C-alpha cells in the first residue's frame, strides 16, 4: 500500500477555540456592522481572515526567542538575521522593519515621488495604498488569464510582458522608480510567478533601465510552485530556486508574518549599497535604528530560524497540500473557486457563487457574512470594499473578481478543520438562491476602508 500523506510536524501545544450558535453569530455580526474585522476573535471558531502573523512557531523558533540580544545597536540577533537573509535571498544589505507595509513605507519614501508610475502584477492593497498615498500610480500588468477563475494556468501571477512594455515605453524612465513583482500574487489568488516570467521581466527592465523590487511575503510558496510546475526545476531544492528568483531583483520587501512564520516582523533586502543608504535615513525615522528597525532581538532570532523552516520542502508540501485539500473538497462539490488553488488560501468566486446579489451591494462581503453565520468561519473579502474608491473620481472601483479569501494559517489547523470549513460553505451554497441582496455603506475611511467600514443590510 502506498503510504498516505501526513503532516511534517507533530503538535506540542494547543489553544482552545469555541463553538457558538447560529443565533449568537447572527447577533454578533449585526453588532459588528457586518464587518468581519470588527468581530472579537473569541466569537470565531475557525479564523481564516489571514495567514499573516497567525502561524504557529516551532519549538526551535521559541527557543531562539530566549536567545534574543536586545542591545540597541549591533545586537547578535541582527547579525544572525542578516546572515540568514544573505544565505536565503542573496541580498547583502537589509533593514529590519516591524512588518511588510513598514518596509514599503521606508523603501517608497526613498524612491517614489508624486506622479510616478509603478507597474507590477496585482499590487497588494497596502502596496497600492503606499503608492497612491504618495500621489503615484500602480499599473497592473498581470496576465489576463489570472482573471478567469476556472482557467487552468500554472502561473496566474505572471506579468504580461507586452502590457509591461507598453507602460515602460510610454513614460520617461525618471517617472518609473521601480517595477514591483509580487510573489506569490496575493490579490489574484495566491498565484505564483514562473522563473521564466521573472527572467523576461528582468530582461525588459534592463532594456529600459528600471530596477525591480519583489514583494516577497510568500516567496517560498512561489518557489514550491516553481519546483512542482515549471519544467527544469523538478530536481532543484527550494533554496536553490529562491536564490535564482531573487537573482533577478534589485531588492525586496518582506512581510515576515507569512512565509517566515513569525507573528510580527518584516525587512527590506537590497542589492546596492546606494539604495540601502537612502532608505536607512527613513528607517531610522520611521522604524528604529538600523540594527533593530521595529523588531526586538528575540523576534529577529525567531525570524532568522523561520526563514530556514519556511523554505523546507516538507513543510511547504504540508502547507500547500492542506490548502489544496480544502480546495478540492469545495471544487468537487461544484463551488466556484480560483483554480489552480493558491498557495496560502482558497479564493471563492463570489460572483459565480451568488449571482443574485448586485455588485453595488458587495457580493464577496455578503458571502463572507453568510459563511460566518453558517459555521463561525471568518474569511475576508477581496473585492469592491478592498478595492477602495478611485482617488480621482471618488467612484467605487469594481474589480474583475469578487473573491472571498479563505486564508489558511501555517501549522495551525488540522484537516478536520478543513472538513468543517468545507461543510459550512457547502451549506451556504445549498441555500444560495435565497441570498438575493447584500449591504450598503454607513461609514468608510478614505483609504484602506475595508478594515473599518460599517455596513447595513440593503
Ligand atoms: N504584500 C503582500 C503580498 C501581502 O499579502 C501583505 C499583507 C503585505 C505586503 C503587507 O504586509 O501585513 O506585514 O504589513 N497581507 C496580509 C494578508 C495583511 O492578509 O494578506 P504586512
Short mmCIF file of C-alpha atoms and ligand atoms in Angstrom, two decimals:
data_model
loop_
_atom_site.label_atom_id
_atom_site.label_comp_id
_atom_site.label_asym_id
_atom_site.label_seq_id
_atom_site.Cartn_x
_atom_site.Cartn_y
_atom_site.Cartn_z
CA UNK A 1 0.00 0.00 0.00
CA UNK A 2 1.30 3.46 -0.85
CA UNK A 3 1.87 5.49 2.30
CA UNK A 4 -0.62 8.36 2.58
CA UNK A 5 0.28 11.97 3.02
CA UNK A 6 0.87 13.12 6.62
CA UNK A 7 1.92 16.41 8.21
CA UNK A 8 5.66 17.04 8.57
CA UNK A 9 5.28 18.06 12.24
CA UNK A 10 3.57 16.97 15.44
CA UNK A 11 1.76 19.19 17.96
CA UNK A 12 3.33 20.23 21.28
CA UNK A 13 0.98 22.95 22.49
CA UNK A 14 -2.70 23.66 21.82
CA UNK A 15 -5.10 26.59 22.13
CA UNK A 16 -8.86 26.16 22.74
CA UNK A 17 -11.40 27.52 20.29
CA UNK A 18 -15.12 27.84 20.99
CA UNK A 19 -18.19 26.89 19.01
CA UNK A 20 -21.27 29.13 19.05
CA UNK A 21 -24.88 29.00 17.87
CA UNK A 22 -26.24 30.46 14.65
CA UNK A 23 -28.42 32.76 16.74
CA UNK A 24 -25.39 34.15 18.60
CA UNK A 25 -23.45 34.63 15.38
CA UNK A 26 -26.33 36.43 13.67
CA UNK A 27 -26.44 38.90 16.57
CA UNK A 28 -22.64 39.31 16.77
CA UNK A 29 -22.21 40.09 13.08
CA UNK A 30 -25.00 42.66 13.18
CA UNK A 31 -23.31 44.31 16.18
CA UNK A 32 -20.06 44.28 14.18
CA UNK A 33 -21.79 46.27 11.40
CA UNK A 34 -21.30 43.30 9.09
CA UNK A 35 -17.55 43.87 9.06
CA UNK A 36 -15.66 40.68 9.91
CA UNK A 37 -12.68 42.71 11.15
CA UNK A 38 -14.90 44.09 13.92
CA UNK A 39 -15.53 40.66 15.47
CA UNK A 40 -13.53 39.80 18.56
CA UNK A 41 -11.64 36.60 17.85
CA UNK A 42 -13.33 34.61 20.64
CA UNK A 43 -16.51 34.75 18.53
CA UNK A 44 -14.78 32.99 15.65
CA UNK A 45 -14.47 29.19 15.50
CA UNK A 46 -12.12 28.81 12.52
CA UNK A 47 -10.29 32.01 11.68
CA UNK A 48 -9.30 32.33 8.04
CA UNK A 49 -9.17 36.11 8.00
CA UNK A 50 -5.49 35.95 7.19
CA UNK A 51 -2.41 33.78 7.08
CA UNK A 52 -0.40 36.80 8.19
CA UNK A 53 1.18 36.57 11.62
CA UNK A 54 -1.22 33.77 12.55
CA UNK A 55 1.12 30.82 12.07
CA UNK A 56 2.35 28.52 14.83
CA UNK A 57 6.02 28.99 15.64
CA UNK A 58 8.15 25.87 16.09
CA UNK A 59 9.98 24.69 19.20
CA UNK A 60 13.21 25.90 17.59
CA UNK A 61 11.76 29.35 16.96
CA UNK A 62 10.56 29.60 20.56
CA UNK A 63 13.95 28.57 21.83
CA UNK A 64 15.56 31.23 19.61
CA UNK A 65 13.32 33.78 21.38
CA UNK A 66 15.17 33.03 24.60
CA UNK A 67 18.50 33.79 22.94
CA UNK A 68 17.48 37.23 21.65
CA UNK A 69 20.01 40.00 22.13
CA UNK A 70 18.15 43.21 22.99
CA UNK A 71 21.10 45.57 22.55
CA UNK A 72 20.09 48.83 20.90
CA UNK A 73 22.96 48.75 18.41
CA UNK A 74 24.80 45.81 16.89
CA UNK A 75 22.78 43.04 18.57
CA UNK A 76 23.88 39.48 17.76
CA UNK A 77 20.24 38.85 16.73
CA UNK A 78 20.65 41.45 13.98
CA UNK A 79 23.74 39.69 12.65
CA UNK A 80 22.03 36.30 12.87
CA UNK A 81 19.14 37.65 10.79
CA UNK A 82 21.49 39.39 8.35
CA UNK A 83 23.33 36.10 7.76
CA UNK A 84 20.06 34.19 7.25
CA UNK A 85 18.77 36.79 4.76
CA UNK A 86 22.05 36.71 2.84
CA UNK A 87 22.03 32.93 2.83
CA UNK A 88 18.42 32.53 1.69
CA UNK A 89 17.95 35.52 -0.63
CA UNK A 90 21.48 36.53 -1.63
CA UNK A 91 20.99 40.18 -0.63
CA UNK A 92 23.99 41.78 1.07
CA UNK A 93 22.14 44.67 2.69
CA UNK A 94 19.00 44.67 4.73
CA UNK A 95 16.89 46.83 7.02
CA UNK A 96 14.59 45.33 9.65
CA UNK A 97 11.06 46.78 9.86
CA UNK A 98 8.11 45.92 12.05
CA UNK A 99 6.07 44.42 9.18
CA UNK A 100 5.66 44.39 5.40
CA UNK A 101 3.87 47.69 4.95
CA UNK A 102 6.53 49.38 7.06
CA UNK A 103 9.11 48.02 4.62
CA UNK A 104 7.02 49.54 1.82
CA UNK A 105 6.80 52.85 3.65
CA UNK A 106 10.56 53.08 4.13
CA UNK A 107 11.51 51.90 0.64
CA UNK A 108 8.90 54.03 -1.15
CA UNK A 109 9.87 57.11 0.88
CA UNK A 110 13.33 56.79 -0.59
CA UNK A 111 12.20 56.05 -4.16
CA UNK A 112 8.69 57.18 -5.11
CA UNK A 113 7.53 60.71 -5.91
CA UNK A 114 4.18 62.23 -6.87
CA UNK A 115 3.23 61.41 -10.45
CA UNK A 116 5.42 58.29 -10.64
CA UNK A 117 4.23 55.09 -12.29
CA UNK A 118 4.83 51.72 -10.63
CA UNK A 119 3.96 48.76 -12.84
CA UNK A 120 3.54 45.31 -11.33
CA UNK A 121 1.34 42.24 -11.01
CA UNK A 122 -1.79 42.93 -8.92
CA UNK A 123 -0.11 45.06 -6.24
CA UNK A 124 -1.28 44.15 -2.76
CA UNK A 125 -3.60 46.68 -1.10
CA UNK A 126 -1.03 48.13 1.32
CA UNK A 127 1.46 48.39 -1.54
CA UNK A 128 -1.07 50.21 -3.68
CA UNK A 129 -2.09 52.29 -0.65
CA UNK A 130 1.50 53.41 -0.09
CA UNK A 131 1.90 54.21 -3.78
CA UNK A 132 -1.33 56.22 -4.00
CA UNK A 133 -0.64 57.94 -0.69
CA UNK A 134 2.39 59.44 -2.47
CA UNK A 135 0.16 60.51 -5.40
CA UNK A 136 1.83 57.96 -7.64
CA UNK A 137 0.07 55.27 -9.72
CA UNK A 138 0.16 51.49 -9.57
CA UNK A 139 -0.38 49.95 -13.01
CA UNK A 140 -1.50 46.33 -13.02
CA UNK A 141 0.17 44.26 -15.74
CA UNK A 142 -0.97 40.79 -14.62
CA UNK A 143 -1.79 38.33 -17.42
CA UNK A 144 -5.49 38.24 -18.37
CA UNK A 145 -5.67 34.52 -17.56
CA UNK A 146 -5.50 35.43 -13.86
CA UNK A 147 -8.97 36.91 -14.03
CA UNK A 148 -10.61 33.77 -15.36
CA UNK A 149 -11.02 31.73 -12.18
CA UNK A 150 -11.72 28.41 -13.88
CA UNK A 151 -8.94 28.53 -16.46
CA UNK A 152 -6.13 26.13 -15.62
CA UNK A 153 -2.83 28.01 -15.87
CA UNK A 154 0.22 27.10 -13.77
CA UNK A 155 1.43 30.67 -13.22
CA UNK A 156 -1.51 33.04 -12.95
CA UNK A 157 0.67 35.54 -11.11
CA UNK A 158 2.75 36.18 -14.23
CA UNK A 159 3.30 39.61 -15.70
CA UNK A 160 2.01 40.20 -19.22
CA UNK A 161 5.27 41.23 -20.86
CA UNK A 162 3.62 43.29 -23.60
CA UNK A 163 1.44 45.18 -21.07
CA UNK A 164 4.60 45.91 -19.09
CA UNK A 165 6.49 47.05 -22.16
CA UNK A 166 3.63 49.40 -23.08
CA UNK A 167 3.96 51.06 -19.66
CA UNK A 168 7.75 51.26 -19.83
CA UNK A 169 7.59 52.67 -23.37
CA UNK A 170 5.01 55.32 -22.69
CA UNK A 171 6.63 57.02 -19.69
CA UNK A 172 10.08 58.53 -19.21
CA UNK A 173 12.48 56.39 -17.20
CA UNK A 174 12.64 59.00 -14.40
CA UNK A 175 8.93 58.52 -13.77
CA UNK A 176 9.24 54.77 -13.18
CA UNK A 177 11.26 54.29 -10.00
CA UNK A 178 10.68 50.54 -9.89
CA UNK A 179 8.71 47.55 -11.08
CA UNK A 180 7.11 45.60 -8.22
CA UNK A 181 6.77 41.87 -8.69
CA UNK A 182 4.58 40.21 -6.09
CA UNK A 183 5.47 36.58 -5.36
CA UNK A 184 3.07 34.88 -4.93
CA UNK A 185 0.45 37.26 -6.13
CA UNK A 186 -1.99 37.59 -3.23
CA UNK A 187 -4.68 39.73 -4.87
CA UNK A 188 -5.09 37.41 -7.86
CA UNK A 189 -5.47 34.35 -5.66
CA UNK A 190 -2.11 33.38 -4.15
CA UNK A 191 -0.93 32.62 -7.66
CA UNK A 192 2.74 32.09 -8.47
CA UNK A 193 5.06 33.75 -10.97
CA UNK A 194 7.28 31.47 -13.05
CA UNK A 195 11.04 31.81 -13.19
CA UNK A 196 10.77 32.19 -16.95
CA UNK A 197 8.50 35.21 -16.39
CA UNK A 198 10.87 36.68 -13.79
CA UNK A 199 13.69 36.33 -16.32
CA UNK A 200 11.64 38.08 -19.02
CA UNK A 201 10.66 40.91 -16.65
CA UNK A 202 14.33 41.35 -15.81
CA UNK A 203 15.33 41.49 -19.49
CA UNK A 204 12.72 44.15 -20.15
CA UNK A 205 13.61 46.11 -17.03
CA UNK A 206 17.27 46.10 -18.07
CA UNK A 207 16.34 47.30 -21.55
CA UNK A 208 14.59 50.34 -20.04
CA UNK A 209 16.94 50.76 -17.07
CA UNK A 210 14.28 50.22 -14.38
CA UNK A 211 15.01 48.49 -11.04
CA UNK A 212 12.87 45.57 -9.84
CA UNK A 213 11.75 45.00 -6.27
CA UNK A 214 9.94 41.85 -5.22
CA UNK A 215 7.09 41.98 -2.75
CA UNK A 216 8.23 38.71 -1.21
CA UNK A 217 5.69 37.92 1.51
CA UNK A 218 5.10 34.42 0.06
CA UNK A 219 8.32 33.88 -1.85
CA UNK A 220 8.83 30.32 -0.53
CA UNK A 221 5.35 29.21 -1.61
CA UNK A 222 6.15 30.68 -5.02
CA UNK A 223 9.35 28.63 -5.12
CA UNK A 224 7.40 25.48 -4.23
CA UNK A 225 5.08 26.01 -7.21
CA UNK A 226 8.09 26.52 -9.49
CA UNK A 227 9.54 23.23 -8.30
CA UNK A 228 6.26 21.39 -8.84
CA UNK A 229 5.11 23.06 -12.05
CA UNK A 230 7.98 24.57 -14.02
CA UNK A 231 9.98 22.41 -16.38
CA UNK A 232 13.64 22.08 -15.45
CA UNK A 233 13.18 22.79 -11.74
CA UNK A 234 11.90 19.41 -10.53
CA UNK A 235 15.27 18.45 -9.11
CA UNK A 236 16.27 21.82 -7.68
CA UNK A 237 15.90 22.47 -3.98
CA UNK A 238 13.53 25.19 -2.74
CA UNK A 239 16.51 27.24 -1.59
CA UNK A 240 18.22 26.99 -4.99
CA UNK A 241 15.01 28.18 -6.64
CA UNK A 242 14.66 31.03 -4.13
CA UNK A 243 18.21 32.17 -4.87
CA UNK A 244 17.52 32.16 -8.60
CA UNK A 245 14.25 34.08 -8.12
CA UNK A 246 15.96 36.85 -6.18
CA UNK A 247 18.92 36.95 -8.59
CA UNK A 248 16.64 38.94 -10.93
CA UNK A 249 15.73 41.56 -8.31
CA UNK A 250 17.42 44.72 -7.11
CA UNK A 251 15.77 44.33 -3.75
CA UNK A 252 12.78 43.01 -1.86
CA UNK A 253 10.23 43.99 0.72
CA UNK A 254 9.18 41.27 3.10
CA UNK A 255 6.24 40.74 5.38
CA UNK A 256 7.85 38.08 7.57
CA UNK A 257 4.43 37.28 9.01
CA UNK A 258 3.77 34.98 6.07
CA UNK A 259 6.48 32.69 4.73
CA UNK A 260 8.91 33.29 7.58
CA UNK A 261 6.24 32.02 10.03
CA UNK A 262 6.60 34.70 12.71
CA UNK A 263 3.82 36.68 14.36
CA UNK A 264 5.36 40.08 13.61
CA UNK A 265 8.23 41.40 11.54
CA UNK A 266 9.45 42.49 8.15
CA UNK A 267 12.51 43.66 6.29
CA UNK A 268 13.87 45.22 3.12
CA UNK A 269 16.65 43.48 1.22
CA UNK A 270 18.93 45.46 -1.10
CA UNK A 271 21.49 44.51 -3.71
CA UNK A 272 23.00 48.01 -3.97
CA UNK A 273 24.59 49.96 -1.15
CA UNK A 274 23.25 53.30 -2.50
CA UNK A 275 19.67 52.05 -2.17
CA UNK A 276 20.35 50.82 1.34
CA UNK A 277 21.93 54.14 2.31
CA UNK A 278 18.99 56.19 1.02
CA UNK A 279 16.41 54.02 2.75
CA UNK A 280 18.39 53.90 6.01
CA UNK A 281 17.52 57.51 6.77
CA UNK A 282 13.80 56.72 6.61
CA UNK A 283 14.23 53.51 8.54
CA UNK A 284 15.73 55.38 11.47
CA UNK A 285 12.99 57.99 11.23
CA UNK A 286 10.01 55.63 10.96
CA UNK A 287 11.05 52.26 12.34
CA UNK A 288 14.08 52.43 14.57
CA UNK A 289 17.84 52.21 14.48
CA UNK A 290 19.41 50.23 11.62
CA UNK A 291 20.10 47.11 13.65
CA UNK A 292 16.57 46.63 15.01
CA UNK A 293 14.16 48.80 12.97
CA UNK A 294 10.91 47.98 14.73
CA UNK A 295 11.84 44.46 15.85
CA UNK A 296 13.07 43.17 19.17
CA UNK A 297 16.16 40.97 19.24
CA UNK A 298 14.15 37.87 20.11
CA UNK A 299 11.84 38.48 17.16
CA UNK A 300 14.81 38.78 14.80
CA UNK A 301 16.11 35.45 16.10
CA UNK A 302 12.77 33.71 15.56
CA UNK A 303 12.59 35.23 12.09
CA UNK A 304 16.07 34.00 11.14
CA UNK A 305 15.02 30.48 12.16
CA UNK A 306 11.65 30.87 10.42
CA UNK A 307 13.31 31.75 7.11
CA UNK A 308 15.00 28.35 7.16
CA UNK A 309 11.90 26.42 8.22
CA UNK A 310 9.71 28.24 5.70
CA UNK A 311 11.98 27.17 2.84
CA UNK A 312 11.98 23.45 3.67
CA UNK A 313 10.29 21.30 1.04
CA UNK A 314 8.49 19.02 3.53
CA UNK A 315 6.98 21.96 5.36
CA UNK A 316 5.82 23.59 2.10
CA UNK A 317 4.36 20.32 0.86
CA UNK A 318 2.33 20.00 4.07
CA UNK A 319 1.25 23.61 3.95
CA UNK A 320 0.25 23.85 0.32
CA UNK A 321 -1.16 20.31 0.44
CA UNK A 322 -3.57 21.37 3.18
CA UNK A 323 -4.76 24.38 1.19
CA UNK A 324 -5.31 22.10 -1.83
CA UNK A 325 -7.16 19.56 0.37
CA UNK A 326 -9.73 22.23 1.21
CA UNK A 327 -9.82 23.49 -2.37
CA UNK A 328 -10.51 20.04 -3.76
CA UNK A 329 -13.41 19.44 -1.35
CA UNK A 330 -15.05 22.68 -2.48
CA UNK A 331 -14.34 22.19 -6.16
CA UNK A 332 -15.62 18.61 -6.13
CA UNK A 333 -18.93 19.90 -4.76
CA UNK A 334 -19.17 22.40 -7.61
CA UNK A 335 -18.33 25.51 -5.62
CA UNK A 336 -16.61 28.07 -7.89
CA UNK A 337 -13.05 28.57 -6.62
CA UNK A 338 -9.94 30.05 -8.21
CA UNK A 339 -8.12 27.21 -9.92
CA UNK A 340 -5.38 26.07 -9.69
CA UNK A 341 -5.54 26.51 -5.92
CA UNK A 342 -3.35 29.27 -4.50
CA UNK A 343 -0.52 28.80 -2.05
CA UNK A 344 -1.90 30.34 1.11
CA UNK A 345 -5.63 30.45 0.57
CA UNK A 346 -8.66 29.27 -1.33
CA UNK A 347 -10.37 32.07 -3.19
CA UNK A 348 -14.09 31.59 -3.72
CA UNK A 349 -15.50 33.29 -6.80
CA UNK A 350 -18.35 35.16 -5.15
CA UNK A 351 -19.91 36.50 -8.36
CA UNK A 352 -20.45 32.95 -9.55
CA UNK A 353 -21.46 31.74 -6.08
CA UNK A 354 -24.06 34.48 -5.50
CA UNK A 355 -25.27 35.54 -8.97
CA UNK A 356 -28.37 37.22 -7.50
CA UNK A 357 -26.53 39.85 -5.42
CA UNK A 358 -25.86 43.10 -7.37
CA UNK A 359 -22.23 44.26 -7.50
CA UNK A 360 -23.17 47.55 -5.79
CA UNK A 361 -24.12 45.50 -2.71
CA UNK A 362 -20.66 43.95 -2.12
CA UNK A 363 -21.02 40.37 -3.27
CA UNK A 364 -17.93 38.84 -1.66
CA UNK A 365 -18.62 40.61 1.63
CA UNK A 366 -22.14 39.20 1.56
CA UNK A 367 -20.73 35.71 1.13
CA UNK A 368 -18.26 36.29 3.98
CA UNK A 369 -21.07 37.27 6.33
CA UNK A 370 -23.14 34.22 5.32
CA UNK A 371 -20.20 31.87 5.95
CA UNK A 372 -19.67 33.34 9.41
CA UNK A 373 -23.34 32.95 10.28
CA UNK A 374 -23.32 29.40 8.96
CA UNK A 375 -20.32 28.00 10.82
CA UNK A 376 -18.39 30.69 12.69
CA UNK A 377 -15.77 30.61 9.92
CA UNK A 378 -14.20 34.01 9.21
CA UNK A 379 -12.83 34.71 5.73
CA UNK A 380 -12.07 38.05 4.12
CA UNK A 381 -13.47 39.98 1.19
CA UNK A 382 -11.12 40.60 -1.73
CA UNK A 383 -13.50 42.65 -3.80
CA UNK A 384 -15.08 46.07 -4.11
CA UNK A 385 -14.62 47.07 -0.46
CA UNK A 386 -10.93 46.24 -0.59
CA UNK A 387 -10.51 47.97 -3.97
CA UNK A 388 -11.41 51.35 -2.40
CA UNK A 389 -12.70 54.29 -4.42
CA UNK A 390 -10.81 55.79 -7.34
CA UNK A 391 -8.73 58.56 -5.74
CA UNK A 392 -9.52 60.91 -8.63
CA UNK A 393 -13.21 60.29 -9.34
CA UNK A 394 -14.31 59.10 -5.89
CA UNK A 395 -16.30 56.31 -7.56
CA UNK A 396 -16.29 52.72 -6.31
CA UNK A 397 -13.80 50.60 -8.21
CA UNK A 398 -15.33 47.28 -9.26
CA UNK A 399 -12.53 44.75 -9.69
CA UNK A 400 -12.86 41.97 -12.29
CA UNK A 401 -13.08 39.45 -9.49
CA UNK A 402 -15.16 39.44 -6.33
CA UNK A 403 -13.43 36.90 -4.11
CA UNK A 404 -13.92 35.55 -0.64
CA UNK A 405 -10.49 34.54 0.60
CA UNK A 406 -10.15 31.65 3.00
CA UNK A 407 -6.54 32.10 4.16
CA UNK A 408 -5.07 29.15 5.99
CA UNK A 409 -2.74 29.96 8.91
CA UNK A 410 0.51 27.98 8.83
CA UNK A 411 0.76 24.87 11.03
CA UNK A 412 -2.40 25.83 12.97
CA UNK A 413 -5.48 23.86 11.86
CA UNK A 414 -5.93 20.18 11.06
CA UNK A 415 -7.66 18.63 8.08
CA UNK A 416 -10.72 18.10 10.31
CA UNK A 417 -10.96 21.88 10.39
CA UNK A 418 -10.73 21.88 6.60
CA UNK A 419 -13.68 19.44 6.51
CA UNK A 420 -15.62 21.72 8.85
CA UNK A 421 -14.93 24.79 6.68
CA UNK A 422 -15.97 22.91 3.55
CA UNK A 423 -19.23 21.73 5.16
CA UNK A 424 -20.05 25.29 6.28
CA UNK A 425 -19.51 26.68 2.80
CA UNK A 426 -21.42 23.81 1.19
CA UNK A 427 -24.41 24.63 3.41
CA UNK A 428 -24.33 28.24 2.22
CA UNK A 429 -24.02 27.02 -1.37
CA UNK A 430 -27.09 24.84 -0.96
CA UNK A 431 -29.17 27.90 0.00
CA UNK A 432 -27.53 30.37 -2.40
CA UNK A 433 -30.74 31.04 -4.35
CA UNK A 434 -32.28 32.60 -1.24
CA UNK A 435 -29.44 35.14 -0.95
CA UNK A 436 -30.52 37.99 -3.21
CA UNK A 437 -29.33 41.17 -1.52
CA UNK A 438 -26.21 42.45 0.21
CA UNK A 439 -25.06 45.52 2.11
CA UNK A 440 -24.65 49.27 1.82
CA UNK A 441 -22.04 51.52 3.41
CA UNK A 442 -22.87 53.51 6.54
CA UNK A 443 -19.37 54.86 7.16
CA UNK A 444 -15.99 54.43 5.47
CA UNK A 445 -12.40 55.69 5.63
CA UNK A 446 -10.89 57.43 2.57
CA UNK A 447 -8.20 54.74 2.11
CA UNK A 448 -7.97 51.04 3.09
CA UNK A 449 -11.63 51.28 4.01
CA UNK A 450 -12.30 47.56 4.30
CA UNK A 451 -10.67 47.38 7.74
CA UNK A 452 -13.09 49.80 9.40
CA UNK A 453 -16.11 50.10 7.12
CA UNK A 454 -19.54 49.97 8.75
CA UNK A 455 -22.30 48.32 6.74
CA UNK A 456 -26.02 47.76 6.98
CA UNK A 457 -28.33 45.34 5.22
CA UNK A 458 -29.90 46.61 2.00
N1 LIG B 1 2.46 42.30 0.43
C1 LIG B 1 1.63 41.25 0.34
C2 LIG B 1 1.62 40.41 -0.88
C3 LIG B 1 0.79 40.96 1.41
O1 LIG B 1 -0.05 39.93 1.32
C4 LIG B 1 0.83 41.78 2.57
C5 LIG B 1 -0.04 41.53 3.69
C6 LIG B 1 1.72 42.85 2.62
C7 LIG B 1 2.53 43.08 1.51
C8 LIG B 1 1.82 43.76 3.80
O2 LIG B 1 2.43 43.13 4.85
O3 LIG B 1 0.67 42.95 6.63
O4 LIG B 1 3.09 42.67 7.16
O5 LIG B 1 2.21 44.88 6.60
N2 LIG B 1 -1.01 40.76 3.64
C9 LIG B 1 -1.88 40.39 4.74
C10 LIG B 1 -2.93 39.48 4.21
C11 LIG B 1 -2.39 41.53 5.54
O6 LIG B 1 -3.88 39.21 4.97
O7 LIG B 1 -2.83 39.02 3.08
P1 LIG B 1 2.07 43.43 6.40
#
